[in-house]
């Protein structure tokens, strides 16, 4: 009765394959999008208790697919949310790459930065001439405009470089701000507004903040942390690590709080290319992973250059020209750890519906 199904399946799969080769992409179909502030506090004007200021909250922008997966990807910037939105050349960034995969995507601005810049304390801004420093810090080459030969940046495009360095926020990288941002993020994680399966995707100093968030959150909603070139780590108070005094750590927390990281389903510390093993933050990531695993966790270090063969990856590899390949590594991480299920648990039907739609378009 159903002898025609295999033949139809082959035709459908061939059609979808041709559509992809011809540049047709799975459409992004959203159920809803929006944003909200969360966390923070209300302070009173010392000269008049009738005057208040709502401040030190975070801001979350969200995009929910029409048929979402269970896992929410919270993209936590160090430089700005822009790095999640586009590739260096303006092409498709992680936000859209994973919306096409039907993951709910959240873009997070922590307290005092970006769209959450109402501070409860006075802030002083002094121009810091750091374009040249950005180039080296973001691992585009050993010195300004001296690109790595295999760099995954559009090195001939001066406008692309200008966009990249102009997109950066003022981060306020202080120990106080790490605590403040992770406090607000923990409120967001526990609120249920991000769902109960949260994976943080972080970059640079965002990794430290996400780790601190996991030690503070009271619910069991945080299922994963993927840090891209995290600068700063969290250690337990029995690890013989001296806490740093600045915003890049290391941070030392009570052992029982650190053990919350071991309850996260999976943690991955990802590094770009052209980083020597002696690089202090790489050594810290390996030690942090070792300690998480010691207490029953699941933490690993991934070197994109040597482990994944992705040469020329920068400090922000998810914006590099081969970001689709970097996204493939994240796909495998999510699949391997059971974080890729759909809300309705009907994956196959969803895939076939996409094939049918591609046929109708053809």
mmCIF file of C-alpha atoms in Angstrom:
data_model
loop_
_atom_site.group_PDB
_atom_site.id
_atom_site.type_symbol
_atom_site.label_atom_id
_atom_site.label_comp_id
_atom_site.label_asym_id
_atom_site.label_seq_id
_atom_site.Cartn_x
_atom_site.Cartn_y
_atom_site.Cartn_z
ATOM 1 C CA UNK A 1 0.000 0.000 0.000
ATOM 2 C CA UNK A 2 2.829 2.346 0.849
ATOM 3 C CA UNK A 3 5.376 1.065 -1.651
ATOM 4 C CA UNK A 4 5.728 4.527 -3.175
ATOM 5 C CA UNK A 5 7.150 6.096 0.003
ATOM 6 C CA UNK A 6 10.857 5.189 -0.465
ATOM 7 C CA UNK A 7 10.896 6.564 -4.013
ATOM 8 C CA UNK A 8 9.188 9.760 -2.891
ATOM 9 C CA UNK A 9 11.672 10.097 -0.061
ATOM 10 C CA UNK A 10 14.601 9.855 -2.474
ATOM 11 C CA UNK A 11 13.078 12.453 -4.784
ATOM 12 C CA UNK A 12 12.391 14.789 -1.854
ATOM 13 C CA UNK A 13 15.883 14.464 -0.481
ATOM 14 C CA UNK A 14 17.428 15.029 -3.908
ATOM 15 C CA UNK A 15 15.242 18.104 -4.355
ATOM 16 C CA UNK A 16 16.263 19.549 -0.995
ATOM 17 C CA UNK A 17 19.932 18.849 -1.736
ATOM 18 C CA UNK A 18 19.719 20.677 -5.077
ATOM 19 C CA UNK A 19 17.906 23.574 -3.415
ATOM 20 C CA UNK A 20 20.730 23.947 -0.906
ATOM 21 C CA UNK A 21 23.391 23.802 -3.637
ATOM 22 C CA UNK A 22 21.512 26.502 -5.533
ATOM 23 C CA UNK A 23 21.701 28.764 -2.489
ATOM 24 C CA UNK A 24 18.188 28.192 -1.152
ATOM 25 C CA UNK A 25 18.212 28.384 2.626
ATOM 26 C CA UNK A 26 15.802 27.000 5.143
ATOM 27 C CA UNK A 27 13.633 30.045 5.951
ATOM 28 C CA UNK A 28 13.590 31.632 9.384
ATOM 29 C CA UNK A 29 9.998 31.416 10.574
ATOM 30 C CA UNK A 30 9.404 33.128 13.905
ATOM 31 C CA UNK A 31 6.534 32.682 16.294
ATOM 32 C CA UNK A 32 7.508 35.906 18.058
ATOM 33 C CA UNK A 33 10.364 38.249 18.877
ATOM 34 C CA UNK A 34 10.883 41.045 21.355
ATOM 35 C CA UNK A 35 12.878 42.035 24.384
ATOM 36 C CA UNK A 36 12.686 42.803 28.078
ATOM 37 C CA UNK A 37 14.755 44.239 30.939
ATOM 38 C CA UNK A 38 15.363 41.935 33.886
ATOM 39 C CA UNK A 39 17.041 42.109 37.264
ATOM 40 C CA UNK A 40 18.392 45.330 38.714
ATOM 41 C CA UNK A 41 16.983 47.475 41.478
ATOM 42 C CA UNK A 42 15.282 50.773 42.251
ATOM 43 C CA UNK A 43 17.202 53.489 44.066
ATOM 44 C CA UNK A 44 15.905 56.690 45.651
ATOM 45 C CA UNK A 45 17.236 60.199 45.178
ATOM 46 C CA UNK A 46 18.972 61.125 48.481
ATOM 47 C CA UNK A 47 17.450 64.600 48.265
ATOM 48 C CA UNK A 48 13.914 63.421 47.533
ATOM 49 C CA UNK A 49 12.447 60.027 48.342
ATOM 50 C CA UNK A 50 9.736 60.680 45.766
ATOM 51 C CA UNK A 51 12.298 60.385 42.942
ATOM 52 C CA UNK A 52 13.592 56.976 41.927
ATOM 53 C CA UNK A 53 15.788 55.364 39.289
ATOM 54 C CA UNK A 54 15.410 51.811 37.941
ATOM 55 C CA UNK A 55 18.953 50.694 37.178
ATOM 56 C CA UNK A 56 21.578 47.941 37.003
ATOM 57 C CA UNK A 57 19.226 45.619 35.120
ATOM 58 C CA UNK A 58 20.125 43.549 32.080
ATOM 59 C CA UNK A 59 18.377 43.560 28.711
ATOM 60 C CA UNK A 60 17.364 40.470 26.749
ATOM 61 C CA UNK A 61 16.317 40.456 23.081
ATOM 62 C CA UNK A 62 14.708 37.223 21.913
ATOM 63 C CA UNK A 63 13.735 35.400 18.711
ATOM 64 C CA UNK A 64 11.516 32.328 19.035
ATOM 65 C CA UNK A 65 11.063 30.028 15.990
ATOM 66 C CA UNK A 66 7.604 28.817 15.078
ATOM 67 C CA UNK A 67 8.648 25.260 15.879
ATOM 68 C CA UNK A 68 11.389 25.637 18.472
ATOM 69 C CA UNK A 69 13.877 23.263 19.911
ATOM 70 C CA UNK A 70 13.940 22.845 23.684
ATOM 71 C CA UNK A 71 17.317 24.492 24.164
ATOM 72 C CA UNK A 72 17.579 28.276 24.288
ATOM 73 C CA UNK A 73 20.878 29.719 23.074
ATOM 74 C CA UNK A 74 21.799 32.812 25.087
ATOM 75 C CA UNK A 75 24.493 34.725 23.219
ATOM 76 C CA UNK A 76 26.542 36.702 25.704
ATOM 77 C CA UNK A 77 28.873 39.233 24.178
ATOM 78 C CA UNK A 78 32.121 40.566 25.458
ATOM 79 C CA UNK A 79 32.550 43.124 22.697
ATOM 80 C CA UNK A 80 28.916 43.658 21.629
ATOM 81 C CA UNK A 81 25.837 41.802 20.444
ATOM 82 C CA UNK A 82 26.849 42.764 16.891
ATOM 83 C CA UNK A 83 29.428 39.979 16.776
ATOM 84 C CA UNK A 84 26.612 37.429 17.092
ATOM 85 C CA UNK A 85 24.507 39.074 14.380
ATOM 86 C CA UNK A 86 26.897 39.135 11.421
ATOM 87 C CA UNK A 87 30.034 37.635 9.999
ATOM 88 C CA UNK A 88 32.955 40.049 9.602
ATOM 89 C CA UNK A 89 32.001 40.736 5.984
ATOM 90 C CA UNK A 90 28.351 41.366 6.879
ATOM 91 C CA UNK A 91 27.282 37.812 6.049
ATOM 92 C CA UNK A 92 25.094 35.612 8.195
ATOM 93 C CA UNK A 93 26.068 35.442 11.849
ATOM 94 C CA UNK A 94 25.395 32.955 14.613
ATOM 95 C CA UNK A 95 21.994 34.451 15.416
ATOM 96 C CA UNK A 96 20.529 33.567 12.023
ATOM 97 C CA UNK A 97 22.579 30.400 11.568
ATOM 98 C CA UNK A 98 20.933 28.934 14.653
ATOM 99 C CA UNK A 99 17.491 30.402 14.088
ATOM 100 C CA UNK A 100 17.562 28.448 10.812
ATOM 101 C CA UNK A 101 18.258 25.399 12.966
ATOM 102 C CA UNK A 102 15.147 26.274 15.031
ATOM 103 C CA UNK A 103 16.932 27.174 18.256
ATOM 104 C CA UNK A 104 15.398 30.015 20.280
ATOM 105 C CA UNK A 105 18.035 32.760 20.326
ATOM 106 C CA UNK A 106 18.522 35.361 23.041
ATOM 107 C CA UNK A 107 20.936 38.309 22.807
ATOM 108 C CA UNK A 108 22.014 39.528 26.248
ATOM 109 C CA UNK A 109 23.267 42.939 27.316
ATOM 110 C CA UNK A 110 24.461 42.864 30.916
ATOM 111 C CA UNK A 111 23.996 45.714 33.389
ATOM 112 C CA UNK A 112 25.698 49.021 32.525
ATOM 113 C CA UNK A 113 26.540 48.081 28.933
ATOM 114 C CA UNK A 114 24.751 48.262 25.583
ATOM 115 C CA UNK A 115 20.997 48.552 25.897
ATOM 116 C CA UNK A 116 21.151 48.166 29.671
ATOM 117 C CA UNK A 117 23.359 51.158 30.432
ATOM 118 C CA UNK A 118 21.289 52.747 33.218
ATOM 119 C CA UNK A 119 23.763 52.457 36.080
ATOM 120 C CA UNK A 120 23.008 52.870 39.771
ATOM 121 C CA UNK A 121 26.449 54.432 40.222
ATOM 122 C CA UNK A 122 28.247 57.278 38.425
ATOM 123 C CA UNK A 123 30.297 56.106 35.459
ATOM 124 C CA UNK A 124 33.255 57.895 33.952
ATOM 125 C CA UNK A 125 34.083 57.429 30.294
ATOM 126 C CA UNK A 126 37.513 58.363 29.025
ATOM 127 C CA UNK A 127 38.391 57.624 25.383
ATOM 128 C CA UNK A 128 40.820 54.733 25.261
ATOM 129 C CA UNK A 129 42.722 54.602 21.976
ATOM 130 C CA UNK A 130 42.552 50.868 21.447
ATOM 131 C CA UNK A 131 41.779 50.112 17.801
ATOM 132 C CA UNK A 132 45.296 48.777 17.354
ATOM 133 C CA UNK A 133 45.016 46.873 20.623
ATOM 134 C CA UNK A 134 41.752 45.320 19.470
ATOM 135 C CA UNK A 135 43.506 43.898 16.417
ATOM 136 C CA UNK A 136 46.023 41.960 18.513
ATOM 137 C CA UNK A 137 43.591 41.072 21.318
ATOM 138 C CA UNK A 138 41.183 39.606 18.784
ATOM 139 C CA UNK A 139 44.015 37.461 17.396
ATOM 140 C CA UNK A 140 43.943 38.682 13.799
ATOM 141 C CA UNK A 141 47.725 38.747 13.749
ATOM 142 C CA UNK A 142 50.844 39.321 15.891
ATOM 143 C CA UNK A 143 50.784 43.102 15.353
ATOM 144 C CA UNK A 144 48.446 45.728 13.908
ATOM 145 C CA UNK A 145 47.456 44.959 10.295
ATOM 146 C CA UNK A 146 50.038 42.163 10.222
ATOM 147 C CA UNK A 147 47.473 39.454 9.504
ATOM 148 C CA UNK A 148 48.019 35.749 10.045
ATOM 149 C CA UNK A 149 48.545 34.219 6.595
ATOM 150 C CA UNK A 150 45.488 31.973 7.022
ATOM 151 C CA UNK A 151 43.334 34.563 8.806
ATOM 152 C CA UNK A 152 39.589 33.984 8.530
ATOM 153 C CA UNK A 153 38.996 37.734 8.349
ATOM 154 C CA UNK A 154 38.365 39.529 5.007
ATOM 155 C CA UNK A 155 41.824 41.068 5.254
ATOM 156 C CA UNK A 156 41.556 43.197 2.106
ATOM 157 C CA UNK A 157 38.363 44.875 3.265
ATOM 158 C CA UNK A 158 39.221 48.000 5.267
ATOM 159 C CA UNK A 159 35.550 48.732 5.792
ATOM 160 C CA UNK A 160 35.084 45.325 7.428
ATOM 161 C CA UNK A 161 37.883 46.101 9.876
ATOM 162 C CA UNK A 162 36.360 49.489 10.651
ATOM 163 C CA UNK A 163 32.960 47.899 11.325
ATOM 164 C CA UNK A 164 34.530 45.294 13.597
ATOM 165 C CA UNK A 165 36.443 47.701 15.803
ATOM 166 C CA UNK A 166 33.582 50.232 15.871
ATOM 167 C CA UNK A 167 31.058 47.693 17.163
ATOM 168 C CA UNK A 168 32.667 47.274 20.548
ATOM 169 C CA UNK A 169 30.877 48.345 23.723
ATOM 170 C CA UNK A 170 32.503 49.879 26.789
ATOM 171 C CA UNK A 171 32.672 46.766 28.968
ATOM 172 C CA UNK A 172 33.604 48.088 32.431
ATOM 173 C CA UNK A 173 35.770 45.052 33.110
ATOM 174 C CA UNK A 174 35.923 45.257 36.886
ATOM 175 C CA UNK A 175 35.364 42.613 39.547
ATOM 176 C CA UNK A 176 32.325 44.560 40.730
ATOM 177 C CA UNK A 177 30.795 44.483 37.272
ATOM 178 C CA UNK A 178 31.389 40.732 36.876
ATOM 179 C CA UNK A 179 29.409 40.206 40.070
ATOM 180 C CA UNK A 180 26.718 42.662 38.998
ATOM 181 C CA UNK A 181 26.267 41.115 35.548
ATOM 182 C CA UNK A 182 26.225 37.533 36.805
ATOM 183 C CA UNK A 183 23.689 38.517 39.502
ATOM 184 C CA UNK A 184 21.318 39.843 36.832
ATOM 185 C CA UNK A 185 21.954 36.855 34.552
ATOM 186 C CA UNK A 186 21.173 34.443 37.397
ATOM 187 C CA UNK A 187 17.828 36.212 37.930
ATOM 188 C CA UNK A 188 17.137 35.819 34.200
ATOM 189 C CA UNK A 189 18.126 32.143 34.209
ATOM 190 C CA UNK A 190 15.909 31.380 37.209
ATOM 191 C CA UNK A 191 12.953 33.391 35.908
ATOM 192 C CA UNK A 192 11.796 30.806 33.373
ATOM 193 C CA UNK A 193 11.597 33.498 30.698
ATOM 194 C CA UNK A 194 14.470 31.814 28.833
ATOM 195 C CA UNK A 195 12.991 28.348 29.172
ATOM 196 C CA UNK A 196 14.373 25.537 31.304
ATOM 197 C CA UNK A 197 17.130 24.400 28.910
ATOM 198 C CA UNK A 198 19.651 27.230 28.616
ATOM 199 C CA UNK A 199 23.008 27.046 26.855
ATOM 200 C CA UNK A 200 25.210 30.110 27.168
ATOM 201 C CA UNK A 201 27.341 30.964 24.145
ATOM 202 C CA UNK A 202 29.955 33.434 25.329
ATOM 203 C CA UNK A 203 32.972 35.284 24.077
ATOM 204 C CA UNK A 204 36.060 36.560 25.872
ATOM 205 C CA UNK A 205 35.183 38.072 29.270
ATOM 206 C CA UNK A 206 31.624 36.796 28.879
ATOM 207 C CA UNK A 207 32.824 33.284 29.721
ATOM 208 C CA UNK A 208 33.814 34.265 33.251
ATOM 209 C CA UNK A 209 30.437 35.931 33.739
ATOM 210 C CA UNK A 210 28.526 32.866 32.541
ATOM 211 C CA UNK A 211 30.504 30.581 34.836
ATOM 212 C CA UNK A 212 29.764 32.896 37.769
ATOM 213 C CA UNK A 213 26.087 32.894 36.764
ATOM 214 C CA UNK A 214 25.982 29.104 36.955
ATOM 215 C CA UNK A 215 27.410 29.196 40.492
ATOM 216 C CA UNK A 216 24.666 31.632 41.556
ATOM 217 C CA UNK A 217 21.558 30.316 39.799
ATOM 218 C CA UNK A 218 19.145 28.472 42.099
ATOM 219 C CA UNK A 219 17.130 26.548 39.500
ATOM 220 C CA UNK A 220 18.429 23.791 37.234
ATOM 221 C CA UNK A 221 17.799 25.668 33.975
ATOM 222 C CA UNK A 222 21.413 26.087 32.817
ATOM 223 C CA UNK A 223 22.302 23.002 30.758
ATOM 224 C CA UNK A 224 25.412 24.122 28.910
ATOM 225 C CA UNK A 225 28.159 26.714 28.564
ATOM 226 C CA UNK A 226 30.247 27.141 25.412
ATOM 227 C CA UNK A 227 32.928 29.769 25.831
ATOM 228 C CA UNK A 228 34.786 31.118 22.817
ATOM 229 C CA UNK A 229 38.234 32.225 23.987
ATOM 230 C CA UNK A 230 37.198 32.878 27.575
ATOM 231 C CA UNK A 231 39.446 35.319 29.406
ATOM 232 C CA UNK A 232 38.841 34.616 33.092
ATOM 233 C CA UNK A 233 37.786 31.453 34.975
ATOM 234 C CA UNK A 234 36.124 30.317 38.178
ATOM 235 C CA UNK A 235 37.827 27.965 40.634
ATOM 236 C CA UNK A 236 36.825 26.388 43.960
ATOM 237 C CA UNK A 237 38.354 27.641 47.190
ATOM 238 C CA UNK A 238 40.239 24.377 47.711
ATOM 239 C CA UNK A 239 42.136 24.535 44.396
ATOM 240 C CA UNK A 240 45.112 26.571 45.615
ATOM 241 C CA UNK A 241 44.260 29.409 43.208
ATOM 242 C CA UNK A 242 44.733 33.035 44.206
ATOM 243 C CA UNK A 243 41.792 35.217 43.255
ATOM 244 C CA UNK A 244 42.551 38.150 40.996
ATOM 245 C CA UNK A 245 41.504 41.645 41.945
ATOM 246 C CA UNK A 246 40.346 42.754 38.476
ATOM 247 C CA UNK A 247 37.608 41.942 36.028
ATOM 248 C CA UNK A 248 39.383 39.006 34.381
ATOM 249 C CA UNK A 249 39.773 36.900 37.498
ATOM 250 C CA UNK A 250 40.482 34.295 38.359
ATOM 251 C CA UNK A 251 37.424 34.213 40.618
ATOM 252 C CA UNK A 252 37.410 31.869 43.603
ATOM 253 C CA UNK A 253 34.083 30.637 45.020
ATOM 254 C CA UNK A 254 33.104 28.188 47.769
ATOM 255 C CA UNK A 255 33.440 24.560 46.696
ATOM 256 C CA UNK A 256 29.695 23.916 46.971
ATOM 257 C CA UNK A 257 29.017 26.777 44.571
ATOM 258 C CA UNK A 258 31.689 25.530 42.157
ATOM 259 C CA UNK A 259 30.076 22.081 42.153
ATOM 260 C CA UNK A 260 27.066 23.651 40.416
ATOM 261 C CA UNK A 261 29.258 23.796 37.295
ATOM 262 C CA UNK A 262 29.607 20.018 37.521
ATOM 263 C CA UNK A 263 25.805 19.718 37.388
ATOM 264 C CA UNK A 264 25.664 21.513 34.029
ATOM 265 C CA UNK A 265 25.114 18.913 31.291
ATOM 266 C CA UNK A 266 28.186 19.985 29.306
ATOM 267 C CA UNK A 267 30.787 22.749 29.203
ATOM 268 C CA UNK A 268 33.139 23.418 26.305
ATOM 269 C CA UNK A 269 36.048 25.860 26.310
ATOM 270 C CA UNK A 270 36.782 26.724 22.664
ATOM 271 C CA UNK A 271 40.004 28.302 21.404
ATOM 272 C CA UNK A 272 40.863 29.795 18.037
ATOM 273 C CA UNK A 273 44.048 29.217 16.103
ATOM 274 C CA UNK A 274 47.552 30.642 16.676
ATOM 275 C CA UNK A 275 47.317 30.319 20.447
ATOM 276 C CA UNK A 276 50.330 28.673 22.133
ATOM 277 C CA UNK A 277 49.623 26.089 24.796
ATOM 278 C CA UNK A 278 51.535 28.338 27.205
ATOM 279 C CA UNK A 279 48.880 31.057 26.855
ATOM 280 C CA UNK A 280 47.727 31.647 30.429
ATOM 281 C CA UNK A 281 44.008 31.528 29.706
ATOM 282 C CA UNK A 282 44.354 28.209 27.859
ATOM 283 C CA UNK A 283 46.137 26.756 30.874
ATOM 284 C CA UNK A 284 43.385 28.093 33.122
ATOM 285 C CA UNK A 285 40.695 26.577 30.883
ATOM 286 C CA UNK A 286 42.330 23.155 31.081
ATOM 287 C CA UNK A 287 42.606 23.370 34.856
ATOM 288 C CA UNK A 288 39.002 24.558 35.193
ATOM 289 C CA UNK A 289 37.815 21.660 33.002
ATOM 290 C CA UNK A 290 39.851 19.220 35.069
ATOM 291 C CA UNK A 291 38.265 20.466 38.299
ATOM 292 C CA UNK A 292 34.708 20.451 36.891
ATOM 293 C CA UNK A 293 35.239 16.831 35.803
ATOM 294 C CA UNK A 294 36.746 15.925 39.171
ATOM 295 C CA UNK A 295 33.387 16.675 40.765
ATOM 296 C CA UNK A 296 31.418 14.651 38.230
ATOM 297 C CA UNK A 297 30.984 17.224 35.486
ATOM 298 C CA UNK A 298 31.471 17.139 31.725
ATOM 299 C CA UNK A 299 33.913 19.840 30.601
ATOM 300 C CA UNK A 300 36.272 19.752 27.627
ATOM 301 C CA UNK A 301 38.685 22.056 25.814
ATOM 302 C CA UNK A 302 38.402 22.329 22.013
ATOM 303 C CA UNK A 303 41.241 23.839 19.973
ATOM 304 C CA UNK A 304 39.732 24.820 16.637
ATOM 305 C CA UNK A 305 43.089 24.787 14.858
ATOM 306 C CA UNK A 306 44.543 21.473 16.048
ATOM 307 C CA UNK A 307 41.445 19.528 17.129
ATOM 308 C CA UNK A 308 38.992 20.629 14.433
ATOM 309 C CA UNK A 309 41.338 21.624 11.601
ATOM 310 C CA UNK A 310 39.863 25.145 11.377
ATOM 311 C CA UNK A 311 42.906 27.240 10.611
ATOM 312 C CA UNK A 312 43.130 30.990 11.079
ATOM 313 C CA UNK A 313 40.305 31.211 13.610
ATOM 314 C CA UNK A 314 40.292 34.488 15.527
ATOM 315 C CA UNK A 315 39.364 35.466 19.084
ATOM 316 C CA UNK A 316 35.762 35.720 17.824
ATOM 317 C CA UNK A 317 35.565 32.605 15.606
ATOM 318 C CA UNK A 318 31.783 32.624 15.331
ATOM 319 C CA UNK A 319 32.114 35.822 13.233
ATOM 320 C CA UNK A 320 34.966 34.507 11.055
ATOM 321 C CA UNK A 321 34.525 33.791 7.358
ATOM 322 C CA UNK A 322 34.244 30.059 8.111
ATOM 323 C CA UNK A 323 31.717 30.569 10.899
ATOM 324 C CA UNK A 324 29.419 27.949 9.345
ATOM 325 C CA UNK A 325 32.129 25.365 10.060
ATOM 326 C CA UNK A 326 32.560 26.696 13.598
ATOM 327 C CA UNK A 327 28.773 26.399 13.956
ATOM 328 C CA UNK A 328 29.112 22.768 12.855
ATOM 329 C CA UNK A 329 31.274 22.134 15.912
ATOM 330 C CA UNK A 330 28.541 23.622 18.088
ATOM 331 C CA UNK A 331 25.953 21.450 16.321
ATOM 332 C CA UNK A 332 27.937 18.370 17.288
ATOM 333 C CA UNK A 333 28.287 19.583 20.889
ATOM 334 C CA UNK A 334 24.522 20.069 21.195
ATOM 335 C CA UNK A 335 23.686 16.753 19.530
ATOM 336 C CA UNK A 336 26.277 14.787 21.490
ATOM 337 C CA UNK A 337 24.898 16.072 24.789
ATOM 338 C CA UNK A 338 21.200 15.636 23.983
ATOM 339 C CA UNK A 339 20.538 19.374 23.752
ATOM 340 C CA UNK A 340 19.068 19.400 20.237
ATOM 341 C CA UNK A 341 15.571 17.991 20.846
ATOM 342 C CA UNK A 342 12.422 19.784 19.712
ATOM 343 C CA UNK A 343 9.726 20.976 22.093
ATOM 344 C CA UNK A 344 7.200 18.676 20.409
ATOM 345 C CA UNK A 345 9.661 15.752 20.189
ATOM 346 C CA UNK A 346 8.775 15.188 16.527
ATOM 347 C CA UNK A 347 12.045 15.959 14.766
ATOM 348 C CA UNK A 348 11.526 13.821 11.681
ATOM 349 C CA UNK A 349 8.166 15.317 10.757
ATOM 350 C CA UNK A 350 9.685 18.794 11.006
ATOM 351 C CA UNK A 351 12.489 17.842 8.632
ATOM 352 C CA UNK A 352 10.036 16.367 6.114
ATOM 353 C CA UNK A 353 7.842 19.451 6.293
ATOM 354 C CA UNK A 354 10.888 21.528 5.292
ATOM 355 C CA UNK A 355 11.543 19.158 2.374
ATOM 356 C CA UNK A 356 7.947 19.453 1.203
ATOM 357 C CA UNK A 357 8.126 23.243 1.365
ATOM 358 C CA UNK A 358 11.358 23.254 -0.634
ATOM 359 C CA UNK A 359 9.651 21.144 -3.311
ATOM 360 C CA UNK A 360 6.733 23.545 -3.542
ATOM 361 C CA UNK A 361 9.126 26.479 -3.895
ATOM 362 C CA UNK A 362 10.948 24.620 -6.698
#
